[in-house]
PDB file of C-alpha atoms in Angstrom:
ATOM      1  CA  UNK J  17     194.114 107.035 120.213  1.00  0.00           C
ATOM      2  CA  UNK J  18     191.710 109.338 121.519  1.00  0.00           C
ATOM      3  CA  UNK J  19     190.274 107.773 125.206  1.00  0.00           C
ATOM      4  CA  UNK J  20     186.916 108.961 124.488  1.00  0.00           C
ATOM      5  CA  UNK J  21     186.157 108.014 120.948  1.00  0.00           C
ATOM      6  CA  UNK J  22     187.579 104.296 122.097  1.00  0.00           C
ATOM      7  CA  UNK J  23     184.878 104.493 125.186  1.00  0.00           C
ATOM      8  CA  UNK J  24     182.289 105.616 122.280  1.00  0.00           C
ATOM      9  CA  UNK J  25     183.222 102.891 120.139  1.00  0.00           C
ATOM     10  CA  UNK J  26     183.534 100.098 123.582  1.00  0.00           C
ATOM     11  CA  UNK J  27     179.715 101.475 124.350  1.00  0.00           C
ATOM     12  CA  UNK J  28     179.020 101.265 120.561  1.00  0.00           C
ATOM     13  CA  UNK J  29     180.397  97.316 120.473  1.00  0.00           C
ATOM     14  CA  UNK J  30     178.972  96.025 123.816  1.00  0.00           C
ATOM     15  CA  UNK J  31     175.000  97.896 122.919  1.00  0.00           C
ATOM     16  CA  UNK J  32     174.894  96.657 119.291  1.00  0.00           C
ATOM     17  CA  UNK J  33     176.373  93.737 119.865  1.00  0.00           C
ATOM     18  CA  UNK J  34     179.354  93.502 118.172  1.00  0.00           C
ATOM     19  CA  UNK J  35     182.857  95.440 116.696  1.00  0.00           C
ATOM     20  CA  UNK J  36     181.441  95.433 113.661  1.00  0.00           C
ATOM     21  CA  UNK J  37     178.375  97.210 114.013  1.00  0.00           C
ATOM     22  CA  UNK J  38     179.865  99.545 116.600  1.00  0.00           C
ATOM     23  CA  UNK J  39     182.528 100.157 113.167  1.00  0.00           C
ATOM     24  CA  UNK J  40     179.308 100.761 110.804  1.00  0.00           C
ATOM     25  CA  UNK J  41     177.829 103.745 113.714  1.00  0.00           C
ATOM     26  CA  UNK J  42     181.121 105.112 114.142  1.00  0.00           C
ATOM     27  CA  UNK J  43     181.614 105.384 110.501  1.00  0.00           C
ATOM     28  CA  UNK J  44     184.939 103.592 111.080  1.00  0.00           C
ATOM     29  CA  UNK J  45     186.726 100.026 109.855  1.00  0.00           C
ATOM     30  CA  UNK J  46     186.111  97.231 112.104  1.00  0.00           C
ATOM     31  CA  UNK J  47     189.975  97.115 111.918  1.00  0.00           C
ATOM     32  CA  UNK J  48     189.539 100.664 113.607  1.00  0.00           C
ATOM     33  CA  UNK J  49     187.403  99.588 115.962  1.00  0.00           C
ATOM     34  CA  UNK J  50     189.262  96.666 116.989  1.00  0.00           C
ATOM     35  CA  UNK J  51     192.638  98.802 117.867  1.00  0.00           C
ATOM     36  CA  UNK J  52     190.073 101.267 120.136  1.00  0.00           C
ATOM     37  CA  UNK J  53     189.057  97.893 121.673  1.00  0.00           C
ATOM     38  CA  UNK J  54     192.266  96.692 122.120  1.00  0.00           C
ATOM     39  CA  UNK J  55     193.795 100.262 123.259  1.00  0.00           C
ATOM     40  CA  UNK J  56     191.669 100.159 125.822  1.00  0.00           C
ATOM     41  CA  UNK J  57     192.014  96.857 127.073  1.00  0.00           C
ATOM     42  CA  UNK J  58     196.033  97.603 127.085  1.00  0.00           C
ATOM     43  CA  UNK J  59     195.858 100.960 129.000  1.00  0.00           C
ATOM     44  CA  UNK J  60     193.117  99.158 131.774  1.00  0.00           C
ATOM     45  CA  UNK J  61     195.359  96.353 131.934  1.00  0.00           C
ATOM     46  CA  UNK J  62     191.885  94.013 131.576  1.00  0.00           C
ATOM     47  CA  UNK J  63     190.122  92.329 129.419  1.00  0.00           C
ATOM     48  CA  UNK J  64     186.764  93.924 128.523  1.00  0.00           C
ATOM     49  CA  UNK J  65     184.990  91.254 126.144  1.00  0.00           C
ATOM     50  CA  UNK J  66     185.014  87.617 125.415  1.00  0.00           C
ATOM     51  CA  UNK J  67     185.100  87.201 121.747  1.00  0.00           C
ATOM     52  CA  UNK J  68     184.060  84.374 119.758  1.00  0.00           C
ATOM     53  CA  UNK J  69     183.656  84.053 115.685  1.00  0.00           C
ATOM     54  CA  UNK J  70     179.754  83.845 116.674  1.00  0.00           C
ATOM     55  CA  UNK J  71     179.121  85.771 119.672  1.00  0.00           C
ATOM     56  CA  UNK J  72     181.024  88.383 122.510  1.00  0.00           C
ATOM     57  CA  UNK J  73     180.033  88.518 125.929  1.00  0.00           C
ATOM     58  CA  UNK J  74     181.154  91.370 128.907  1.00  0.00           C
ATOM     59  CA  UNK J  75     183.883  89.992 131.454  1.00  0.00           C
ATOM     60  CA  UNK J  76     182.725  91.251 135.140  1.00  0.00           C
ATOM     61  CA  UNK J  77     185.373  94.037 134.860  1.00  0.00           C
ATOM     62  CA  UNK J  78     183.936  94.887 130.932  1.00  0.00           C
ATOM     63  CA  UNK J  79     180.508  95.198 132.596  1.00  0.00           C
ATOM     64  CA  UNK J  80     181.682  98.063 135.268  1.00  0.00           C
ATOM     65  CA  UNK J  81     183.464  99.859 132.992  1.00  0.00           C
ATOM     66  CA  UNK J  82     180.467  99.946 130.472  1.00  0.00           C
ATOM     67  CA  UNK J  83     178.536 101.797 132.895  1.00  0.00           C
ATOM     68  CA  UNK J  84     181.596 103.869 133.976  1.00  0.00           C
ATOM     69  CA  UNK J  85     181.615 104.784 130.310  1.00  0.00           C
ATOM     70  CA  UNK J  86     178.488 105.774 130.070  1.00  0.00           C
ATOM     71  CA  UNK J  87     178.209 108.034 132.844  1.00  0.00           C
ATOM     72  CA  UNK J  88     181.396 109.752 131.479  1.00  0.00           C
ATOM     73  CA  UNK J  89     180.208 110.250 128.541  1.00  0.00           C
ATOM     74  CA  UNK J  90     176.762 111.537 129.335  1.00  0.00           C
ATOM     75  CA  UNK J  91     178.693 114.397 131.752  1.00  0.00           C
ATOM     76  CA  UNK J  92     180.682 114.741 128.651  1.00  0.00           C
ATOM     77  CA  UNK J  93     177.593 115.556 126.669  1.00  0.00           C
ATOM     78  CA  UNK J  94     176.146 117.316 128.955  1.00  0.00           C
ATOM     79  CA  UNK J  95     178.728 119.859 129.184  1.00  0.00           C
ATOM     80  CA  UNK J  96     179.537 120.270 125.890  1.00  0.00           C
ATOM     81  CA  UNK J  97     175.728 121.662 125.595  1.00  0.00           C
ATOM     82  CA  UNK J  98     176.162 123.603 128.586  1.00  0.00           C
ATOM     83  CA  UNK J  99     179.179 125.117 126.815  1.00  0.00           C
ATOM     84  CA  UNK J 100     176.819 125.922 124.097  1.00  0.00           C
ATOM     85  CA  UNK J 101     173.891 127.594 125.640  1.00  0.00           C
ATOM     86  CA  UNK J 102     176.362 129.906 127.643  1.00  0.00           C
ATOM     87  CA  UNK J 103     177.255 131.078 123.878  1.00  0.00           C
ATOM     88  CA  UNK J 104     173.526 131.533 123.257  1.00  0.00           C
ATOM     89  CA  UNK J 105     171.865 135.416 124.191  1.00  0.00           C
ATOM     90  CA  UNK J 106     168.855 134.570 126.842  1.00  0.00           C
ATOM     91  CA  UNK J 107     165.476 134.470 124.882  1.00  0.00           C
ATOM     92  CA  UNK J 108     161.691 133.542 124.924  1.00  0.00           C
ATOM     93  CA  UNK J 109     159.116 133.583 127.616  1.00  0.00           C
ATOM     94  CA  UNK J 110     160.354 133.317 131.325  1.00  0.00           C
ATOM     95  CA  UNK J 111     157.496 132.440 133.733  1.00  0.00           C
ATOM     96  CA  UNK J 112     158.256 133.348 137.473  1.00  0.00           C
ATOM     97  CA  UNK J 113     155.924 133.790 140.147  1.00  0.00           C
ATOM     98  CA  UNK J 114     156.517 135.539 143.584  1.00  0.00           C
ATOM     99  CA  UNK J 115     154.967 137.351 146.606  1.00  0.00           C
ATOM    100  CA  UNK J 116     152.218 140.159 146.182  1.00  0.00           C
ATOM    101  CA  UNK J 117     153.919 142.665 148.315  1.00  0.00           C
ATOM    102  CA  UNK J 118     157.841 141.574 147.552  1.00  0.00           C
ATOM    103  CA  UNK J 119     156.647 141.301 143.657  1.00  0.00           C
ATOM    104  CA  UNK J 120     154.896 144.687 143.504  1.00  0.00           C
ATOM    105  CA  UNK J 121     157.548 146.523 145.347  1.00  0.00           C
ATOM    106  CA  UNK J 122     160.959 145.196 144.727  1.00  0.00           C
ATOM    107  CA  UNK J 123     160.687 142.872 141.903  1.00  0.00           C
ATOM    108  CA  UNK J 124     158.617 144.929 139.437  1.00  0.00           C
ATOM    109  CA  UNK J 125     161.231 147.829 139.733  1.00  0.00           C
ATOM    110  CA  UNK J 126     164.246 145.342 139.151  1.00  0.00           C
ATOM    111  CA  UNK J 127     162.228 143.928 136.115  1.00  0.00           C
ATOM    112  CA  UNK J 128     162.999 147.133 134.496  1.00  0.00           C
ATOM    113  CA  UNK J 129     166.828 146.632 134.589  1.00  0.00           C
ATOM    114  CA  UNK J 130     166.677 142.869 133.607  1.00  0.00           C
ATOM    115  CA  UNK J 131     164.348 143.729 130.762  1.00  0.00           C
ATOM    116  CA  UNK J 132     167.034 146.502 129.185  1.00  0.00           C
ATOM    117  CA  UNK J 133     169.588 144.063 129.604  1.00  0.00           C
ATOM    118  CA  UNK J 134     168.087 140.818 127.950  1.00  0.00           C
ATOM    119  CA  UNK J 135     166.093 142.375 125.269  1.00  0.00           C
ATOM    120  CA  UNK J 136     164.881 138.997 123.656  1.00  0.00           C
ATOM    121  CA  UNK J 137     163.262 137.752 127.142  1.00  0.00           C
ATOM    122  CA  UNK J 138     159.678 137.975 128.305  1.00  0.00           C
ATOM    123  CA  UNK J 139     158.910 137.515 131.706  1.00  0.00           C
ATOM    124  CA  UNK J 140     155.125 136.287 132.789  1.00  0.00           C
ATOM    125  CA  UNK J 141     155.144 137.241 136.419  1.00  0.00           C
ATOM    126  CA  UNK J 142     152.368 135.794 138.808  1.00  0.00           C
ATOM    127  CA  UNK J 143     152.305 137.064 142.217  1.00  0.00           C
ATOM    128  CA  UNK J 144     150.479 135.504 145.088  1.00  0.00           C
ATOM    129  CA  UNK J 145     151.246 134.683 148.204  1.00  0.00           C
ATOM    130  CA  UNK J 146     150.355 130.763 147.804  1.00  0.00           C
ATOM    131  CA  UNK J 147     153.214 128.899 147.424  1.00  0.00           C
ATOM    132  CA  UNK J 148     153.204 127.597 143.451  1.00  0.00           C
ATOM    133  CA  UNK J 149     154.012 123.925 142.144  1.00  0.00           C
ATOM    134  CA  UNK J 150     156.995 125.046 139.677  1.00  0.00           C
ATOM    135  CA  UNK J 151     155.703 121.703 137.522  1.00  0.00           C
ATOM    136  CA  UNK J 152     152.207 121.154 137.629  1.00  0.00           C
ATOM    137  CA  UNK J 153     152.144 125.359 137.043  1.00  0.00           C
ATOM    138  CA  UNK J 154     154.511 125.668 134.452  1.00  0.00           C
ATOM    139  CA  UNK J 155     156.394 128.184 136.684  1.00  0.00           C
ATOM    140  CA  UNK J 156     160.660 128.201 135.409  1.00  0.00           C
ATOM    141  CA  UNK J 157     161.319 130.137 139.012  1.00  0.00           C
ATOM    142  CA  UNK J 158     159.459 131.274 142.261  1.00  0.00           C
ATOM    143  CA  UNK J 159     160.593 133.544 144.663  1.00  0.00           C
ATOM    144  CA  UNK J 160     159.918 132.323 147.992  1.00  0.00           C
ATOM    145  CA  UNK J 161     160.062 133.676 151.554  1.00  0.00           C
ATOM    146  CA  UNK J 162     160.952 132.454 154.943  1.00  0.00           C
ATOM    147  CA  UNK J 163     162.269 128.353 155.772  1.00  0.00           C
ATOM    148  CA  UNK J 164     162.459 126.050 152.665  1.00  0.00           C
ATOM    149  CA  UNK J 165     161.142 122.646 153.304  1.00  0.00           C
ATOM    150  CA  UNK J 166     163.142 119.819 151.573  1.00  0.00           C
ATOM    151  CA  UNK J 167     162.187 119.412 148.042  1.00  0.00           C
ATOM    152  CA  UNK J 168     164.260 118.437 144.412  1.00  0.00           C
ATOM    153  CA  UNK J 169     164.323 122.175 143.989  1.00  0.00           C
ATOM    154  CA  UNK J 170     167.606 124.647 143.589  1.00  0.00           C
ATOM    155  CA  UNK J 171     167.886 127.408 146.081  1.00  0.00           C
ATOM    156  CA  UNK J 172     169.453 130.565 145.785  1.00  0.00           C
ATOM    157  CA  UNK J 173     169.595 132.552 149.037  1.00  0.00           C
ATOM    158  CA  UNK J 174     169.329 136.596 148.589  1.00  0.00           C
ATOM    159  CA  UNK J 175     169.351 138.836 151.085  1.00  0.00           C
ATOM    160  CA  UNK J 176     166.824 138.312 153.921  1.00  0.00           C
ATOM    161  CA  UNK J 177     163.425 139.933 154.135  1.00  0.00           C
ATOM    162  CA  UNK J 178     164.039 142.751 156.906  1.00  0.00           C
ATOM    163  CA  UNK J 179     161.229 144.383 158.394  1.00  0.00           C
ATOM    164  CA  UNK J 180     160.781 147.935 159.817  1.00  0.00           C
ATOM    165  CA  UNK J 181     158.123 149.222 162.038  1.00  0.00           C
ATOM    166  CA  UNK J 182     156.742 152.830 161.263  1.00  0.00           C
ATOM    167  CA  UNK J 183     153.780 155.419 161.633  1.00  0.00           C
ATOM    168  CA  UNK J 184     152.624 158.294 160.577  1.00  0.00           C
ATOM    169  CA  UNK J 185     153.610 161.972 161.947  1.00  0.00           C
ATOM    170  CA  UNK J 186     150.006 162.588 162.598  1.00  0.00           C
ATOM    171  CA  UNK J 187     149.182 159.327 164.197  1.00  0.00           C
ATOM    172  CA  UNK J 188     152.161 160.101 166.522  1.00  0.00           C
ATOM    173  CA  UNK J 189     151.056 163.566 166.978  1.00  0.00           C
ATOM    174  CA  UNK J 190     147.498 162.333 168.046  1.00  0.00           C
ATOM    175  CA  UNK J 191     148.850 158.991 170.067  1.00  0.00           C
ATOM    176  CA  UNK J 192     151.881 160.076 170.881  1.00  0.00           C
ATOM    177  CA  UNK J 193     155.508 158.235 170.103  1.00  0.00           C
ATOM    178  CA  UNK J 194     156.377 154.985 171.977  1.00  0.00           C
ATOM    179  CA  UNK J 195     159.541 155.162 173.535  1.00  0.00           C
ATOM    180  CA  UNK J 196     159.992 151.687 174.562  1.00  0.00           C
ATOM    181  CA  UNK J 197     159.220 148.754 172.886  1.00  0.00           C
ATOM    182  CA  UNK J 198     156.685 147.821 175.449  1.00  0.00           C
ATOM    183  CA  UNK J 199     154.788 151.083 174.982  1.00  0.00           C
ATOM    184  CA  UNK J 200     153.575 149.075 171.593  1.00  0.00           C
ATOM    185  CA  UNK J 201     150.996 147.305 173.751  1.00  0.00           C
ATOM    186  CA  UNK J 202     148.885 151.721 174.329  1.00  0.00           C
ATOM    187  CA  UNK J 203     148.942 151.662 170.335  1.00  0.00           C
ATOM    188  CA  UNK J 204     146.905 150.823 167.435  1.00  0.00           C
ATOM    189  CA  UNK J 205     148.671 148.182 165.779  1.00  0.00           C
ATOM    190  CA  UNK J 206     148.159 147.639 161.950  1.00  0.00           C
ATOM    191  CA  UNK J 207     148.565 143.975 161.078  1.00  0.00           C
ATOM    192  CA  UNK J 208     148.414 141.348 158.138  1.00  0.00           C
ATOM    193  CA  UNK J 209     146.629 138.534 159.994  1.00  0.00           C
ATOM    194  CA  UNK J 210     145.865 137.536 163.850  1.00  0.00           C
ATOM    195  CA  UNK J 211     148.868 135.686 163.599  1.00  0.00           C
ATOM    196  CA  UNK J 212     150.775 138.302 162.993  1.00  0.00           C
ATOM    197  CA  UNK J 213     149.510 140.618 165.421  1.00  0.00           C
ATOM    198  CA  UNK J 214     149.937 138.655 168.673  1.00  0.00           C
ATOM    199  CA  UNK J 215     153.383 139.869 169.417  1.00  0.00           C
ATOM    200  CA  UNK J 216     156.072 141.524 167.501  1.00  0.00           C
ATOM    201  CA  UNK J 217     159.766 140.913 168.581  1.00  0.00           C
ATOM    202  CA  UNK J 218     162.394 143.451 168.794  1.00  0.00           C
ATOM    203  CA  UNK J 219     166.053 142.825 170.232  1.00  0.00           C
ATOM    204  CA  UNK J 220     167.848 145.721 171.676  1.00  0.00           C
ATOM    205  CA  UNK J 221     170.778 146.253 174.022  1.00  0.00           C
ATOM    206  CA  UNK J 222     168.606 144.564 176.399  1.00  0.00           C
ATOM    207  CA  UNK J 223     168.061 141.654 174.879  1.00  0.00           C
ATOM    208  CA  UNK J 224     164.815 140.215 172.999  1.00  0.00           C
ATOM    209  CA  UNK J 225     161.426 141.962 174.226  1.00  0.00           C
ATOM    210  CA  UNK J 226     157.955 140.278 173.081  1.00  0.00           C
ATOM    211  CA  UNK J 227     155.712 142.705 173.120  1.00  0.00           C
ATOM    212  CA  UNK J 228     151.726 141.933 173.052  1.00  0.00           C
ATOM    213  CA  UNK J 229     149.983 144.403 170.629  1.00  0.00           C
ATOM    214  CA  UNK J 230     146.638 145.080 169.178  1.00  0.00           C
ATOM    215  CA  UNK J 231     144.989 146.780 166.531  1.00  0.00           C
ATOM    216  CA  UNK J 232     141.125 147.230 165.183  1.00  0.00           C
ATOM    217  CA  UNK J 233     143.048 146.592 161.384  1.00  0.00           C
ATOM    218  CA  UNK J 234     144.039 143.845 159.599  1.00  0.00           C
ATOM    219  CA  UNK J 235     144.440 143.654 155.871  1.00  0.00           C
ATOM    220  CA  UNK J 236     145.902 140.611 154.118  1.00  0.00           C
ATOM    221  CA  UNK J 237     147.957 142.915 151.517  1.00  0.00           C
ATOM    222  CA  UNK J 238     151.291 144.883 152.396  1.00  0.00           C
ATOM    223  CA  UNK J 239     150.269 147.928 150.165  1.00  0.00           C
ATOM    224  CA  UNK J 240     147.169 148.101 151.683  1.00  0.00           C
ATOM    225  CA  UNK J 241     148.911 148.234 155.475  1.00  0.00           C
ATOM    226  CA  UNK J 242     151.159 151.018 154.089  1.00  0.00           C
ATOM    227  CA  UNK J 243     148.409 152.791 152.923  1.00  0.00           C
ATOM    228  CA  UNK J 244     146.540 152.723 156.450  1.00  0.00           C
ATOM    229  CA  UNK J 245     149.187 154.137 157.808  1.00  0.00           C
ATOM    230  CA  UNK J 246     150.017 156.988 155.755  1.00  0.00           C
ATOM    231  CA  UNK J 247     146.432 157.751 156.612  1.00  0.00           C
ATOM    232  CA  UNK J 248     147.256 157.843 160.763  1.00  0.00           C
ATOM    233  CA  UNK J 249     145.447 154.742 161.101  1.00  0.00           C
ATOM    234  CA  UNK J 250     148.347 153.075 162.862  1.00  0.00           C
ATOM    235  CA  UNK J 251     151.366 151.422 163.506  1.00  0.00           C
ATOM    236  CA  UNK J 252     152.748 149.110 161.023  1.00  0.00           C
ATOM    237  CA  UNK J 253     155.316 146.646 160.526  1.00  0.00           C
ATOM    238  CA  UNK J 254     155.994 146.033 157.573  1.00  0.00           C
ATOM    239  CA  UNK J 255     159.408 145.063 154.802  1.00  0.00           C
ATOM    240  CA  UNK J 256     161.808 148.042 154.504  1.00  0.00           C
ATOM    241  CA  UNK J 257     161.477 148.202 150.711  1.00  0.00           C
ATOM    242  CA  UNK J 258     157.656 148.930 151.348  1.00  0.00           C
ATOM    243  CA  UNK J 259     158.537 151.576 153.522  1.00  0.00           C
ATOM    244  CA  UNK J 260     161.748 153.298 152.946  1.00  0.00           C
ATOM    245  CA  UNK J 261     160.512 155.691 150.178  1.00  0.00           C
ATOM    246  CA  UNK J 262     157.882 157.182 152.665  1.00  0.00           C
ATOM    247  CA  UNK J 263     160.250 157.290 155.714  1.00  0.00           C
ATOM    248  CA  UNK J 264     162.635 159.150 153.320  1.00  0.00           C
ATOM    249  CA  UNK J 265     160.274 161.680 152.280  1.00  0.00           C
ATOM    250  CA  UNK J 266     158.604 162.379 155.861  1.00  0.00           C
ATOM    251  CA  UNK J 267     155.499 160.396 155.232  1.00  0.00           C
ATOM    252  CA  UNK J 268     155.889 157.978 157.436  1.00  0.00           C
ATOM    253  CA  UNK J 269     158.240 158.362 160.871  1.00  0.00           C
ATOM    254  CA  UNK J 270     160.704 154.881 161.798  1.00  0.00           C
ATOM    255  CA  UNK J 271     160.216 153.610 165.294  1.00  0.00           C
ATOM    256  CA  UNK J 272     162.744 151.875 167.389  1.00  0.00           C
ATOM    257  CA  UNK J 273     165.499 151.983 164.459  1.00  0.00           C
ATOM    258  CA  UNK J 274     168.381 150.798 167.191  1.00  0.00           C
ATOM    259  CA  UNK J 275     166.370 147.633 167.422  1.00  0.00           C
ATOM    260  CA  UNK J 276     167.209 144.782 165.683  1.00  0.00           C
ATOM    261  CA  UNK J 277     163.244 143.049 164.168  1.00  0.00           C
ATOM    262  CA  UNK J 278     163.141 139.424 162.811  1.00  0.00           C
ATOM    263  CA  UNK J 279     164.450 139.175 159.128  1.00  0.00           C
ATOM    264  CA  UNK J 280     162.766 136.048 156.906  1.00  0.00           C
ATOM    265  CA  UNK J 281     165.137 134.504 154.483  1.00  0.00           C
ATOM    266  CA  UNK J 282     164.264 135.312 151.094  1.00  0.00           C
ATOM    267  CA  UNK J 283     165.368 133.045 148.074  1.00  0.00           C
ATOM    268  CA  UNK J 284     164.600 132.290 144.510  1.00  0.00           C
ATOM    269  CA  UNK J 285     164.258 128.311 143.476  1.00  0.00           C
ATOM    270  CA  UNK J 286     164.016 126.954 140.668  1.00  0.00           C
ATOM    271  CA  UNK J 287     163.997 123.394 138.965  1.00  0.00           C
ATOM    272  CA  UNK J 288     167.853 121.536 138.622  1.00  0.00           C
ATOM    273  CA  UNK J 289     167.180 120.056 134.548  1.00  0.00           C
ATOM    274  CA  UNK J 290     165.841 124.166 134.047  1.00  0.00           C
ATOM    275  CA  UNK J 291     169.106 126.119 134.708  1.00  0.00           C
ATOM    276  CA  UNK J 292     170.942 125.381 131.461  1.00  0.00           C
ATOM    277  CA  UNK J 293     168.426 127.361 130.049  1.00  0.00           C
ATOM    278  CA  UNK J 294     170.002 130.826 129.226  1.00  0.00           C
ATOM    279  CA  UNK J 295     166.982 132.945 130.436  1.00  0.00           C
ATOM    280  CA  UNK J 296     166.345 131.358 133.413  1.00  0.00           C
ATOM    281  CA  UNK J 297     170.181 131.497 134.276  1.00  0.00           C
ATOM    282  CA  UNK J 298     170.545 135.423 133.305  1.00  0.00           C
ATOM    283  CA  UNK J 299     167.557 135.705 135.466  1.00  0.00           C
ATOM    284  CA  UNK J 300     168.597 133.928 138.995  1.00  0.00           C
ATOM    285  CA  UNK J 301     172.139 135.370 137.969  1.00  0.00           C
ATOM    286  CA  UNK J 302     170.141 138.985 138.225  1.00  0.00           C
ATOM    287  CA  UNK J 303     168.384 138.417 141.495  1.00  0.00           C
ATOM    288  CA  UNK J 304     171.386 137.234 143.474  1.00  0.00           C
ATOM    289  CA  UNK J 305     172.945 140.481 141.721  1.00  0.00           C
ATOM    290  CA  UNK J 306     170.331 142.862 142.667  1.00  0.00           C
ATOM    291  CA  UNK J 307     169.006 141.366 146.108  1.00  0.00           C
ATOM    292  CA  UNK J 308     172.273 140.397 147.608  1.00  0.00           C
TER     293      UNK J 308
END
């Protein structure tokens, strides 16, 4: 006999109460579901239930191996409907929310691949740079940068969050170019918060130099920084997909691009009972493609 359908019928006996009704939900004889008892009882080499012509009761061993059956089964279950939605074509509405600069720069271009690919998905993106509650927001995934604290979520690491410090040819022609990380400290320094602008770090050959900078500037937006300095207002440091285009096309000059700057680890998280959903798998699935 099948070992699973006897666990089904066991679970079936020892929850309704008897072989008989565990027969009458199986759609089976109680003869039927006496062998699957019995079957089982051979192959375990224990007895599972006391039976009496009025009543059955669990052994010790019968009351283990109920909850062993269980928990197989469930798994069972589970991935037999796992096995289902991977046969399914992602669909519906996908919430996500991520980053203003990281959403606006990177994601928003990648959402243009994902889109042609998965035709029946929406995606409802909310960028911000407060971090979101996934449940009380409704959010399916978030894209978050730098340390994870512990939580119930899912990570997926992608590829960290490296930064790049540039300026403008006509800044440099006006202040002139710092040769030396040090040299930072003589410059106008273009920065995202006080925080931020204390020190920046760069390693090089010589090891790790903190340098002290300072800047008249500050704007909490990443586009915004960019923009300052494409108008000589500074230097800026700022993520390399903000800022490769520009360096690319002259617009912007790279400083120091021997040194090695702090990187942030970037990763998308998501809820665990979420990711048998087709859409939200297709869509992590996409980001570890596209930003690994």
């Amino acid at each position: 006999m099948n070992l699973l359908d006897s666990m089904k019928v066991y679970v079936l006996a020892v929850e309704k109460g008897s072989l008989s009704a565990a027969a009458a939900a199986s759609a089976i004889s109680a003869t039927m579901a006496g062998n699957h008892l019995r079957t089982l009882e051979k192959r375990l080499g224990m007895q599972l239930l006391h039976r009496t012509t009025r009543r059955q009761h669990l052994t010790a061993f019968g009351e283990d191996y109920y909850a062993r059956c269980k928990e197989i089964l469930r798994l069972v279950a589970e991935t037999d409907v796992q096995a289902q939605n991977l046969q399914l074509a992602p669909a519906g509405k996908l919430r996500v929310t991520a980053p203003l600069t990281f959403g606006a720069e990177a994601l928003m271009p990648a959402m243009a691949v994902y889109l042609e690919r998965h035709p029946q998905v929406s995606i409802d993106v909310s960028l911000s740079d407060r971090v979101a509650d996934l449940v009380e927001e409704g959010f399916e995934a978030a894209i978050r940068i730098g340390q994870l604290p512990d939580s119930s979520l899912i990570a997926r690491p992608l590829a960290p969050y490296r930064l790049m410090i540039c300026a403008s040819p006509d800044y440099l022609a006006r202040r002139g170019t710092p040769r030396e990380p040090a040299d930072l400290s003589r410059h106008e320094c273009l920065s995202f918060s006080p925080a931020a602008l204390a020190h920046w770090r760069l390693t090089g050959e010589d090891g790790v130099c903190s340098v002290p900078v300072s800047g008249r500037l500050q704007v909490n937006h990443g586009q915004a920084l960019r923009v300052a300095a494409l108008h000589g207002m500074g230097i800026v440091l700022q993520p390399a997909f903000l800022l490769e285009t520009d360096v690319r096309a002259g617009r912007l000059v790279q400083l120091f691009p021997t040194h090695a700057l702090p990187s942030r680890p970037l990763s998308v998280v998501y809820l665990p009972d979420r990711y048998r959903s087709p859409k939200l798998r297709s869509f992590v699935d996409f980001l570890v493609e596209r930003f690994s």
